[in-house]
Coordinates of C-alpha atoms in Angstrom, one line a residue:
M220 CA 176.4 197.1 156.4
Y221 CA 176.3 193.5 157.0
R222 CA 176.4 193.5 160.8
G223 CA 172.9 193.3 161.0
I224 CA 172.8 190.8 158.4
S225 CA 175.4 188.4 160.1
Q226 CA 173.0 188.0 162.6
I227 CA 170.6 186.2 160.5
I228 CA 172.9 184.2 158.7
C229 CA 176.0 184.1 160.9
H230 CA 176.6 180.7 160.5
L231 CA 175.2 180.6 157.1
F232 CA 178.8 178.7 155.9
L233 CA 180.5 175.8 157.6
L234 CA 184.0 175.2 157.0
G235 CA 184.1 171.9 155.4
M236 CA 185.9 169.9 152.4
P237 CA 185.3 171.4 149.0
T238 CA 182.4 170.1 147.2
V239 CA 183.0 168.9 143.6
V240 CA 181.8 171.5 141.4
F241 CA 179.8 170.8 138.3
A242 CA 180.6 173.9 136.5
Q243 CA 180.7 171.9 133.1
D244 CA 177.4 170.2 133.5
V245 CA 175.9 174.0 134.4
A246 CA 177.5 175.5 131.5
A247 CA 174.7 174.6 129.1
Q248 CA 171.7 175.2 131.2
S249 CA 170.5 177.5 133.9
P250 CA 171.4 176.6 137.3
N251 CA 168.5 175.3 139.8
Y252 CA 168.1 174.7 143.4
E253 CA 167.8 170.8 143.7
E254 CA 170.5 169.9 141.4
H255 CA 173.3 172.9 141.8
I256 CA 172.4 175.0 144.7
K257 CA 171.2 172.6 147.2
P258 CA 174.6 170.6 147.3
I259 CA 176.3 173.8 148.4
F260 CA 174.2 174.6 150.9
K261 CA 174.2 170.9 152.2
Q262 CA 178.0 170.8 152.4
Y263 CA 178.3 174.3 154.1
C264 CA 174.9 175.6 155.6
L265 CA 172.5 172.8 156.8
K266 CA 174.0 172.1 160.1
C267 CA 173.0 175.5 161.0
H268 CA 170.4 176.4 158.7
G269 CA 168.6 172.9 158.0
D270 CA 165.6 171.0 159.3
D271 CA 167.2 170.2 162.5
K272 CA 168.5 173.7 163.6
Q273 CA 167.7 177.0 162.3
E274 CA 169.9 179.8 163.3
G275 CA 168.2 183.2 162.8
D276 CA 165.0 181.2 161.9
L277 CA 166.6 180.5 158.6
N278 CA 166.3 176.8 156.7
L279 CA 167.8 176.2 153.5
Q280 CA 166.9 172.5 153.3
G281 CA 163.9 173.1 151.5
Y282 CA 163.0 175.5 148.5
G283 CA 160.0 177.0 150.0
A284 CA 161.5 177.5 153.4
M285 CA 164.5 179.0 151.7
L286 CA 162.5 181.2 150.0
R287 CA 160.5 182.7 153.2
G288 CA 163.7 183.7 154.5
G289 CA 164.4 183.9 158.4
S290 CA 163.1 186.1 161.4
S291 CA 164.8 189.2 159.5
G292 CA 162.9 188.7 155.9
K293 CA 164.2 187.4 152.6
V294 CA 167.8 186.3 152.0
V295 CA 167.1 186.2 148.3
E296 CA 165.3 188.1 145.7
A297 CA 164.7 186.9 142.2
G298 CA 166.7 188.6 139.4
R299 CA 169.0 190.7 141.7
S300 CA 171.7 189.0 143.2
S301 CA 173.1 192.2 144.1
Q302 CA 170.3 193.1 146.5
S303 CA 170.2 189.7 147.9
V304 CA 171.2 189.1 151.4
L305 CA 172.8 185.8 150.8
F306 CA 175.0 186.9 148.0
Q307 CA 176.0 190.1 149.7
A308 CA 177.1 187.9 152.5
I309 CA 179.2 185.5 150.6
T310 CA 180.7 188.4 148.5
E311 CA 181.4 191.1 151.2
P312 CA 184.8 192.6 151.3
D313 CA 185.5 192.3 155.1
D314 CA 187.0 189.3 156.1
D315 CA 185.4 189.7 159.5
L316 CA 181.9 189.9 158.1
R317 CA 182.1 187.7 155.0
M318 CA 180.7 184.3 154.9
P319 CA 181.5 181.9 155.6
P320 CA 183.2 182.9 158.8
N321 CA 186.8 182.5 159.8
S322 CA 187.7 180.9 156.3
P323 CA 188.8 182.2 153.2
P324 CA 186.0 183.1 150.4
I325 CA 184.2 180.8 148.4
E326 CA 185.8 180.1 145.3
K327 CA 184.7 182.4 142.3
A328 CA 183.2 179.7 140.1
K329 CA 180.7 178.4 143.3
I330 CA 179.7 182.4 144.0
E331 CA 179.1 182.7 139.9
L332 CA 176.9 180.0 140.0
I333 CA 175.0 181.2 142.7
R334 CA 174.7 184.5 141.1
K335 CA 173.5 183.4 137.9
W336 CA 170.7 180.9 140.1
I337 CA 169.6 184.3 141.6
D338 CA 169.7 186.4 138.4
G339 CA 168.1 183.4 136.8
G340 CA 164.9 183.8 138.6
L341 CA 165.9 181.2 141.4
L342 CA 164.7 177.9 139.6
E343 CA 163.6 175.0 141.7
T344 CA 164.3 172.4 139.2
S345 CA 165.4 172.0 135.3
A346 CA 161.5 172.2 134.6
S347 CA 160.7 175.3 136.7
K348 CA 159.9 178.6 135.3
S349 CA 161.8 181.7 136.4
M350 CA 160.5 184.1 139.2
V351 CA 161.3 187.0 137.5
K352 CA 158.2 188.2 135.8
T353 CA 158.2 188.7 132.0
R354 CA 158.1 192.4 130.9
D355 CA 157.3 194.1 127.6
L356 CA 159.7 196.6 127.2
A357 CA 159.4 197.3 123.5
F358 CA 159.9 200.6 122.3
K359 CA 156.9 202.9 121.1
P360 CA 158.6 205.2 118.8
D361 CA 155.0 206.8 118.6
A362 CA 155.1 207.7 122.2
N363 CA 158.3 209.7 121.3
V364 CA 157.0 212.7 119.4
S365 CA 154.6 214.2 121.5
G366 CA 156.4 217.5 121.6
K367 CA 157.1 218.0 117.9
P368 CA 156.4 221.3 116.7
A369 CA 153.8 222.0 114.3
G370 CA 155.9 224.1 112.0
E371 CA 159.7 224.3 111.4
P372 CA 161.6 223.1 114.5
A373 CA 163.5 226.2 115.7
M374 CA 167.1 226.9 114.4
P375 CA 169.2 230.1 115.2
A376 CA 168.8 232.9 113.2
D377 CA 170.8 236.3 113.4
L378 CA 171.9 235.6 117.1
P379 CA 173.7 238.6 118.9
A380 CA 177.6 238.7 118.4
V381 CA 179.6 237.1 121.0
Q382 CA 183.3 237.6 122.0
I383 CA 185.4 234.4 122.0
P384 CA 187.3 234.1 125.1
K385 CA 191.1 233.4 124.9
L386 CA 191.8 230.3 126.9
S387 CA 195.4 228.7 127.6
R388 CA 193.8 225.4 126.8
P389 CA 190.5 224.2 125.0
F390 CA 187.5 224.1 127.6
P391 CA 186.4 220.4 128.1
V392 CA 183.0 219.5 126.4
L393 CA 181.3 219.1 130.0
A394 CA 177.7 218.9 128.3
M395 CA 176.0 218.9 124.9
D396 CA 172.8 218.2 123.7
V397 CA 171.1 217.8 120.0
S398 CA 167.6 219.4 118.9
P399 CA 165.1 216.5 118.9
F400 CA 163.7 218.0 115.5
A401 CA 166.5 220.0 114.0
P402 CA 170.1 219.6 112.8
L403 CA 171.5 221.4 115.9
V404 CA 173.6 220.6 118.7
A405 CA 174.3 222.7 121.6
V406 CA 177.9 222.4 123.0
A407 CA 179.3 223.7 126.4
D408 CA 182.2 226.3 126.2
Q409 CA 184.1 228.2 128.9
N410 CA 181.1 231.1 130.0
Q411 CA 179.6 230.1 126.5
V412 CA 177.2 227.8 124.5
R413 CA 178.4 226.7 120.7
L414 CA 175.2 226.0 118.3
L415 CA 176.4 223.9 115.5
Q416 CA 174.6 222.2 112.3
S417 CA 175.1 218.9 113.4
E418 CA 175.3 217.7 109.7
T419 CA 177.9 220.0 108.1
E420 CA 179.7 221.0 111.6
Q421 CA 179.4 224.7 111.1
E422 CA 179.1 226.8 114.0
L423 CA 176.1 229.0 113.8
G424 CA 176.7 231.1 116.7
R425 CA 177.1 231.2 120.4
L426 CA 175.2 232.0 123.6
E427 CA 176.8 233.9 126.3
F428 CA 176.8 232.3 129.9
P429 CA 178.4 234.7 132.0
E430 CA 177.5 232.7 135.1
G431 CA 180.5 230.4 134.3
E432 CA 181.0 226.7 133.6
P433 CA 177.8 225.3 131.7
H434 CA 177.6 221.7 133.4
V435 CA 174.1 220.8 131.7
I436 CA 173.0 221.7 128.5
R437 CA 169.5 220.4 127.6
F438 CA 166.8 221.4 124.8
S439 CA 162.9 221.2 125.6
R440 CA 160.7 218.6 124.2
N441 CA 160.1 220.6 121.2
G442 CA 163.4 222.0 120.2
A443 CA 162.5 225.7 120.8
V444 CA 164.0 226.4 124.2
L445 CA 167.5 225.7 125.4
M446 CA 168.0 225.0 129.3
V447 CA 171.9 225.8 130.4
A448 CA 172.6 224.9 134.1
G449 CA 175.8 225.6 136.0
G450 CA 177.9 228.6 137.4
R451 CA 181.2 228.9 139.5
P452 CA 182.3 226.8 141.7
V453 CA 182.0 227.7 145.6
E454 CA 180.8 230.7 144.4
S455 CA 177.5 230.9 142.2
G456 CA 175.2 228.6 140.4
R457 CA 172.0 229.3 138.1
V458 CA 169.9 228.1 135.4
V459 CA 169.0 230.2 132.1
L460 CA 166.5 229.5 129.7
F461 CA 167.0 230.6 126.1
D462 CA 165.0 231.1 123.2
V463 CA 166.7 228.9 120.2
A464 CA 165.7 231.1 117.4
S465 CA 166.8 234.4 118.7
G466 CA 169.3 233.6 121.5
K467 CA 167.0 235.8 124.0
R468 CA 167.3 235.2 127.7
L469 CA 163.8 233.8 128.6
A470 CA 164.2 233.2 132.2
E471 CA 166.8 232.9 135.1
V472 CA 166.1 230.1 137.9
G473 CA 167.8 229.7 141.2
D474 CA 170.5 231.4 143.1
E475 CA 172.9 229.0 144.5
I476 CA 176.0 229.6 146.4
D477 CA 177.7 227.0 144.4
A478 CA 177.6 225.6 140.5
V479 CA 174.6 223.8 139.7
L480 CA 175.8 220.0 139.0
A481 CA 172.6 218.7 137.6
A482 CA 169.3 220.1 136.1
D483 CA 166.5 219.6 133.9
L484 CA 163.5 221.6 132.3
S485 CA 159.9 219.9 132.6
P486 CA 158.4 218.7 129.1
D487 CA 155.7 221.6 129.8
Q488 CA 158.6 224.1 130.3
R489 CA 156.8 225.0 133.5
F490 CA 159.5 223.7 135.9
V491 CA 163.1 223.6 136.6
A492 CA 164.5 220.9 138.9
L493 CA 168.2 221.7 139.9
G494 CA 171.0 220.3 142.4
G495 CA 174.4 220.1 143.3
S496 CA 177.0 220.2 146.4
G497 CA 173.9 221.2 148.8
R498 CA 172.4 217.3 148.4
V499 CA 169.1 219.2 148.1
V500 CA 166.9 219.3 144.9
K501 CA 164.9 222.3 144.4
V502 CA 162.0 222.2 141.8
Y503 CA 161.2 226.0 140.6
S504 CA 158.7 227.6 138.4
T505 CA 159.8 229.1 135.3
I506 CA 157.0 231.5 135.1
D507 CA 157.6 233.3 138.6
G508 CA 160.9 232.0 139.8
E509 CA 159.4 230.7 143.0
L510 CA 160.4 227.6 144.5
K511 CA 157.7 224.9 144.3
Y512 CA 158.9 222.2 146.4
K513 CA 162.6 220.7 148.0
L514 CA 163.5 217.2 147.7
T515 CA 165.9 216.3 151.0
K516 CA 166.0 212.5 150.8
H517 CA 169.8 212.6 149.1
T518 CA 172.9 212.3 151.5
D519 CA 175.5 213.3 148.9
W520 CA 176.0 215.9 146.1
I521 CA 173.4 215.9 143.4
T522 CA 174.6 214.3 140.2
A523 CA 171.8 213.7 137.9
I524 CA 168.5 215.1 137.1
A525 CA 165.8 213.9 134.5
F526 CA 162.1 214.8 134.1
S527 CA 160.0 211.7 132.2
P528 CA 158.9 212.8 128.7
D529 CA 155.5 212.4 129.9
G530 CA 156.4 214.8 132.7
Q531 CA 155.1 212.5 135.3
K532 CA 158.1 211.5 137.2
L533 CA 161.4 212.9 138.3
A534 CA 164.6 210.9 138.6
T535 CA 167.4 212.3 140.8
A536 CA 170.9 210.7 141.8
D537 CA 173.8 211.3 144.0
R538 CA 177.4 211.1 144.2
A539 CA 177.1 207.9 146.6
G540 CA 175.4 206.0 144.3
G541 CA 171.4 206.7 145.2
I542 CA 168.9 206.8 142.6
H543 CA 165.4 207.9 143.7
L544 CA 162.2 208.5 141.7
W545 CA 159.6 211.1 142.4
D546 CA 156.0 212.3 141.6
A547 CA 157.1 215.5 139.2
N548 CA 153.8 217.1 140.2
S549 CA 154.0 216.7 144.3
G550 CA 157.3 215.9 144.9
G551 CA 156.4 212.4 147.0
I552 CA 158.8 209.6 146.6
L553 CA 157.9 206.8 144.2
L554 CA 160.8 204.2 144.1
N555 CA 164.2 204.1 145.5
L556 CA 166.5 202.5 142.8
G557 CA 169.4 200.8 144.7
E558 CA 172.1 199.0 142.7
H559 CA 174.8 201.4 142.1
K560 CA 177.9 201.4 144.4
D561 CA 179.5 204.6 143.7
A562 CA 178.7 208.1 142.2
V563 CA 175.9 208.3 139.4
R564 CA 177.0 210.1 136.7
A565 CA 174.0 210.2 134.4
L566 CA 170.5 209.6 133.8
D567 CA 168.4 209.5 130.7
W568 CA 165.0 208.6 130.0
R569 CA 163.9 206.6 126.8
G570 CA 161.4 208.2 124.9
D571 CA 158.1 206.4 126.1
S572 CA 158.8 207.2 129.6
R573 CA 158.9 203.4 130.3
L574 CA 163.0 202.9 131.0
L575 CA 165.5 205.2 132.7
A576 CA 169.2 204.8 132.1
S577 CA 171.8 205.2 134.7
A578 CA 175.5 205.2 134.5
G579 CA 177.9 205.0 137.5
E580 CA 181.6 205.0 138.4
D581 CA 180.9 201.6 139.6
G582 CA 181.4 200.7 135.9
R583 CA 177.4 199.7 135.8
L584 CA 175.1 200.5 133.3
I585 CA 171.6 199.9 134.1
W586 CA 168.0 200.1 132.1
W587 CA 165.4 200.5 135.0
D588 CA 161.8 199.3 134.6
T589 CA 160.3 202.6 136.3
V590 CA 157.2 200.7 137.0
D591 CA 158.2 198.8 139.8
G592 CA 162.0 199.7 139.8
F593 CA 163.5 196.8 138.5
P594 CA 166.9 196.5 136.7
A595 CA 165.6 195.0 133.5
I596 CA 169.1 195.3 132.0
N597 CA 172.1 195.5 134.1
K598 CA 175.5 195.6 132.5
V599 CA 178.0 195.5 135.4
N600 CA 181.0 196.4 133.7
A601 CA 179.6 198.2 130.5
H602 CA 183.0 199.8 129.9
P603 CA 185.7 197.4 131.0
P604 CA 189.5 199.2 131.0
Q605 CA 192.3 197.9 129.7
R606 CA 195.2 197.6 131.9
P607 CA 198.6 199.1 130.4
P608 CA 201.7 197.3 130.7
G609 CA 203.4 197.5 134.0
T610 CA 200.4 199.0 136.2
Y611 CA 198.7 197.7 139.2
G612 CA 195.9 198.2 141.5
T613 CA 192.3 199.3 140.4
I614 CA 191.9 200.7 137.3
P615 CA 188.8 203.2 136.8
N616 CA 185.9 201.9 134.6
G617 CA 183.2 204.4 135.2
V618 CA 180.5 205.1 133.1
L619 CA 180.5 208.9 132.4
A620 CA 177.6 209.6 130.1
V621 CA 174.5 208.0 128.9
R622 CA 171.7 209.4 126.2
F623 CA 168.7 207.6 124.8
D624 CA 168.0 208.7 120.9
S625 CA 164.3 208.7 119.4
E626 CA 164.7 205.0 118.3
G627 CA 165.4 203.8 121.8
R628 CA 169.1 203.3 121.4
L629 CA 171.5 204.2 123.8
V630 CA 175.1 205.8 123.5
T631 CA 177.2 205.7 126.7
S632 CA 180.9 207.0 127.1
G633 CA 183.1 205.5 129.6
R634 CA 186.5 206.1 131.5
D635 CA 187.9 203.4 128.9
Q636 CA 188.2 206.2 126.5
T637 CA 185.6 204.5 124.3
V638 CA 181.9 205.4 123.3
R639 CA 179.4 202.9 123.1
V640 CA 176.2 202.2 120.9
W641 CA 173.4 199.7 122.3
D642 CA 170.5 198.7 120.8
V643 CA 167.0 198.5 122.5
D644 CA 167.6 195.2 124.0
G645 CA 171.0 196.3 125.3
N646 CA 173.3 194.3 122.8
E647 CA 176.3 196.6 121.8
I648 CA 176.2 197.4 118.0
K649 CA 179.1 200.3 117.5
K650 CA 182.0 200.8 119.5
I651 CA 184.2 204.0 118.9
K652 CA 187.8 204.3 120.4
M653 CA 188.9 207.5 121.5
E654 CA 192.6 208.5 120.2
T655 CA 193.1 211.3 122.8
G656 CA 191.0 212.4 125.7
I657 CA 188.4 210.9 127.9
P658 CA 184.7 211.2 126.4
L659 CA 182.6 213.3 128.9
S660 CA 179.3 214.0 126.8
N661 CA 177.8 212.2 124.1
V662 CA 174.5 212.5 121.9
I663 CA 173.0 210.8 118.7
T664 CA 171.7 213.0 116.1
N665 CA 168.0 213.6 115.6
Q666 CA 168.2 211.8 112.2
G667 CA 170.3 209.1 114.2
K668 CA 173.0 209.0 111.4
A669 CA 175.8 210.2 113.5
V670 CA 177.1 210.0 117.2
I671 CA 178.6 213.4 118.6
I672 CA 181.3 213.1 121.3
G673 CA 182.7 215.7 123.5
D674 CA 185.8 215.0 125.5
S675 CA 188.1 216.3 128.2
A676 CA 190.5 217.7 126.0
G677 CA 187.9 220.2 124.3
N678 CA 187.6 217.8 121.1
L679 CA 184.5 217.4 119.4
L680 CA 184.0 214.7 116.9
F681 CA 181.3 213.5 114.7
N682 CA 181.1 209.6 114.1
K683 CA 179.0 208.2 111.4
L684 CA 176.5 205.4 112.5

């Protein structure tokens, strides 16, 4: 990836004696170019990237010239160290590509200083203002109730009897969802979906899903329709829409040759988007089952799909970490959201359609501002794992599930066997440690009083907020 980049800054850092680091001085303030970053450049860079000589047309000796970048473009991007060429170069794991060349990596304290400077907005001096623009991300609850039904919200009544399959072990809770306006939760089971009263935890009935394993469950915006997507691996996949009150099948969408791994129902219930191992997102009409359009930009399995609550945008993610934002009506590309370094496991929109949350196997949890694709809140290690005694190597720290509630709070699950609840500003407000199993799915009830967690051992847990 960085061979082209290295041509720009192939001599970005020259070997030299270590600079005296000013970590204590910087601790109480945001790092700036003149006091903290330029001394590092002076020690390592300016012989090849200064006023006298500019390899790749890159001059780091002056603040304005540094911002302009080199012959191949900018080397720093305000607020996004992970997307800045300079930071990528000094943190590249390949010894042959990392800067400075032919030398050990720059010490962690200095790398962290540069990261803070970029993420803090590329301050020139201590009196400068951040180049990261101010964003109004306040949650507007009134925008979240557009789908509220005029009468009583739908609840199951006299559902057809369903035979409960005999299993050698409990089916892992791969998916679940909670009705937006009723005390009702739908939970994945083998060839079935369980419907429970979310306040009493009483089972109200089940829906047959002979198509196979339910991988995705979603209520419609008004709570009257339940979408179930899944199938049988390397055999078949489909999306089924159910009437919540009667359990009747309303529509069957798609005819895949592998299980559907990701899907969503548009807010107006007119379209279903689905995807899986085929790397293609397909958008179908729920009225006649006809294919409306395909999205072919992804390079790996489709792992998550979500329509925005206002119906204007469609977000899709894949196993390689790619996230794309599309016009939901035309299928035209709007934004590429590049930050994750591993599979994206889940996507969810905040109710006002402003923020999109993404969770990845790289441990990142991101709240995206979908106006311009900026990661407004970026937790690089949202579910840090604890290393068991006597273990070595990398410990998985993936974030596996993410869901907003009606108040803009976010609930996430991770491989650290922990469920976390975050407020609208991205601050952790509750942590729930699992005793057994890995939490695979989670929701906050419609009244916001409890978190419901489904784990890999088939357990369903209710935890009060």
